[in-house]
Amino acid sequence: MQNKLNLRNKIVLGLALSAALVQGTVPLTNERVRRLGDQMQCKCGCYASITGCNMINCHFSDPVRTQLLKLIDEGKSDDAIIADMVAAYGKDILLKPPAEGFYLLSWLMPFVWISGGLGAIYLVLRSYLRKRPAAEGPGQIVVESADLARYRDRIDKDLSDLE
């Protein structure tokens, strides 16, 4: 009898835990909830999308998923749902910022930094190549300055003293 009671308690406990987990998460079987949730960012600190947040009983994504499901059941269009979410949580809920106003900088700055870096590399290479003397090849006449000739003579004299 004691064994059956323990088995029965284990089964009831397992069912209760399963029901609690299922109740805590909004089912993502609705394709529109998944699609719209993938366009929005979870604010629990995981920086994942609303549908990609894997925190159990997340304090942000679960209510937003429920709200998405409610808005879909009301028959609203995708654009109207996104506009409602932006009105409720601000533009920073969107994973892709809109290409307008201050958010336009987030689209433009990578290209500005890349082109600036390439321009700096070009300027450094150009100044480096400009300072380098031309290679002396066969048949080219090298004109020595008077100072260079004097130093060569001094080196030759010092080397002859060593021998």
Coordinates of C-alpha atoms in Angstrom, one line a residue:
M1 CA 0.0 0.0 0.0
Q2 CA 2.8 2.4 0.9
N3 CA 4.5 1.7 -2.5
K4 CA 1.3 2.6 -4.4
L5 CA 0.9 5.8 -2.4
N6 CA 4.4 6.9 -3.3
L7 CA 3.9 6.0 -6.9
R8 CA 0.6 7.9 -6.9
N9 CA 2.2 10.9 -5.3
K10 CA 5.0 10.9 -7.8
I11 CA 2.6 10.8 -10.7
V12 CA 0.4 13.6 -9.3
L13 CA 3.5 15.7 -8.5
G14 CA 4.8 15.1 -12.1
L15 CA 1.5 16.1 -13.6
A16 CA 1.3 19.2 -11.4
L17 CA 4.8 20.3 -12.4
S18 CA 4.1 19.7 -16.1
A19 CA 0.9 21.7 -15.8
A20 CA 2.7 24.6 -14.1
L21 CA 5.4 24.7 -16.8
V22 CA 2.8 24.5 -19.6
Q23 CA 0.7 27.2 -17.9
G24 CA 3.7 29.5 -17.5
T25 CA 4.5 29.6 -21.2
V26 CA 2.3 30.8 -24.0
P27 CA 2.1 28.2 -26.7
L28 CA 4.0 29.3 -29.7
T29 CA 2.0 27.1 -32.1
N30 CA 0.5 30.2 -33.8
E31 CA 2.7 31.1 -36.7
R32 CA 1.9 34.8 -36.5
V33 CA 3.0 35.0 -32.9
R34 CA 6.3 33.4 -33.8
R35 CA 6.8 35.7 -36.8
L36 CA 5.9 38.9 -34.9
G37 CA 7.8 37.8 -31.8
D38 CA 10.9 37.3 -33.9
Q39 CA 10.8 41.0 -34.8
M40 CA 10.8 42.2 -31.2
Q41 CA 13.4 42.1 -28.5
C42 CA 12.9 40.7 -25.0
K43 CA 13.7 43.1 -22.2
C44 CA 14.6 40.5 -19.5
G45 CA 18.3 41.0 -20.2
C46 CA 18.8 38.0 -22.6
Y47 CA 18.7 40.3 -25.7
A48 CA 16.9 37.5 -27.6
S49 CA 13.7 37.9 -29.6
I50 CA 10.3 37.5 -27.8
T51 CA 9.9 34.0 -29.2
G52 CA 13.6 33.1 -28.8
C53 CA 13.7 33.9 -25.1
N54 CA 14.4 30.6 -23.3
M55 CA 14.0 31.8 -19.8
I56 CA 11.2 29.8 -18.0
N57 CA 8.4 32.1 -16.9
C58 CA 10.1 35.2 -18.3
H59 CA 8.6 38.4 -16.8
F60 CA 8.7 40.1 -20.1
S61 CA 8.3 37.7 -23.0
D62 CA 5.5 35.6 -21.6
P63 CA 3.1 38.6 -21.1
V64 CA 4.1 40.0 -24.5
R65 CA 3.4 36.7 -26.2
T66 CA 0.0 36.6 -24.5
Q67 CA -0.6 40.1 -25.7
L68 CA 0.4 39.2 -29.2
L69 CA -1.9 36.2 -29.2
K70 CA -4.8 38.4 -27.9
L71 CA -4.2 41.1 -30.6
I72 CA -4.1 38.4 -33.3
D73 CA -7.3 36.9 -32.0
E74 CA -8.9 40.4 -32.2
G75 CA -8.1 40.3 -36.0
K76 CA -5.5 43.1 -36.1
S77 CA -3.0 43.3 -39.0
D78 CA 0.7 42.7 -38.4
D79 CA 1.5 46.4 -38.9
A80 CA -1.2 47.4 -36.4
I81 CA 0.1 44.9 -33.9
I82 CA 3.7 46.2 -34.2
A83 CA 2.4 49.8 -33.9
D84 CA 0.6 48.8 -30.7
M85 CA 3.8 47.2 -29.3
V86 CA 5.9 50.2 -30.2
A87 CA 3.3 52.5 -28.6
A88 CA 3.4 50.4 -25.4
Y89 CA 7.1 49.7 -25.1
G90 CA 8.9 52.2 -27.3
K91 CA 10.9 51.8 -30.5
D92 CA 13.7 49.9 -28.7
I93 CA 11.5 46.8 -28.6
L94 CA 12.1 46.3 -32.3
L95 CA 15.1 44.1 -33.2
K96 CA 15.7 46.0 -36.4
P97 CA 15.5 49.8 -35.7
P98 CA 13.6 51.9 -38.2
A99 CA 15.6 53.7 -40.8
E100 CA 14.5 57.2 -39.7
G101 CA 15.7 59.9 -37.3
F102 CA 18.3 59.0 -34.7
Y103 CA 17.9 55.3 -35.6
L104 CA 19.2 56.0 -39.0
L105 CA 22.6 56.4 -37.5
S106 CA 22.6 52.7 -36.5
W107 CA 22.3 51.9 -40.1
L108 CA 24.8 54.4 -41.4
M109 CA 27.6 54.3 -38.9
P110 CA 29.1 50.9 -39.8
F111 CA 29.5 52.1 -43.4
V112 CA 31.0 55.4 -42.2
W113 CA 33.5 53.7 -39.9
I114 CA 34.5 51.2 -42.6
S115 CA 35.0 53.9 -45.3
G116 CA 36.9 56.0 -42.7
G117 CA 39.2 53.1 -41.9
L118 CA 39.8 52.4 -45.5
G119 CA 40.6 56.1 -46.1
A120 CA 43.1 56.1 -43.2
I121 CA 44.8 53.0 -44.6
Y122 CA 45.0 54.6 -48.0
L123 CA 46.6 57.8 -46.5
V124 CA 49.1 55.8 -44.4
L125 CA 50.1 53.7 -47.4
R126 CA 50.4 56.7 -49.7
S127 CA 52.6 58.6 -47.3
Y128 CA 54.8 55.5 -46.7
L129 CA 55.3 54.8 -50.4
R130 CA 56.0 58.5 -51.1
K131 CA 58.8 58.6 -48.5
R132 CA 60.5 55.5 -49.8
P133 CA 63.4 56.2 -52.2
A134 CA 63.2 54.8 -55.6
A135 CA 65.0 51.5 -56.1
E136 CA 68.3 51.8 -57.7
G137 CA 68.5 49.6 -60.7
P138 CA 71.3 48.8 -63.2
G139 CA 72.1 51.7 -65.5
Q140 CA 70.9 54.4 -63.2
I141 CA 73.5 57.0 -62.2
V142 CA 73.5 57.8 -58.5
V143 CA 74.8 61.3 -57.7
E144 CA 76.5 61.4 -54.3
S145 CA 76.5 64.6 -52.3
A146 CA 79.7 66.1 -51.0
D147 CA 78.9 65.1 -47.4
L148 CA 78.3 61.5 -48.4
A149 CA 81.6 61.4 -50.3
R150 CA 83.5 62.9 -47.3
Y151 CA 81.9 60.2 -44.9
R152 CA 82.9 57.4 -47.3
D153 CA 86.4 58.6 -47.4
R154 CA 86.6 58.8 -43.7
I155 CA 85.2 55.2 -43.4
D156 CA 87.8 53.9 -45.9
K157 CA 90.6 55.7 -44.0
D158 CA 89.5 54.2 -40.7
L159 CA 89.2 50.7 -42.2
S160 CA 92.7 50.9 -43.7
D161 CA 94.1 51.9 -40.3
L162 CA 92.6 48.7 -38.9
E163 CA 94.5 46.5 -41.3

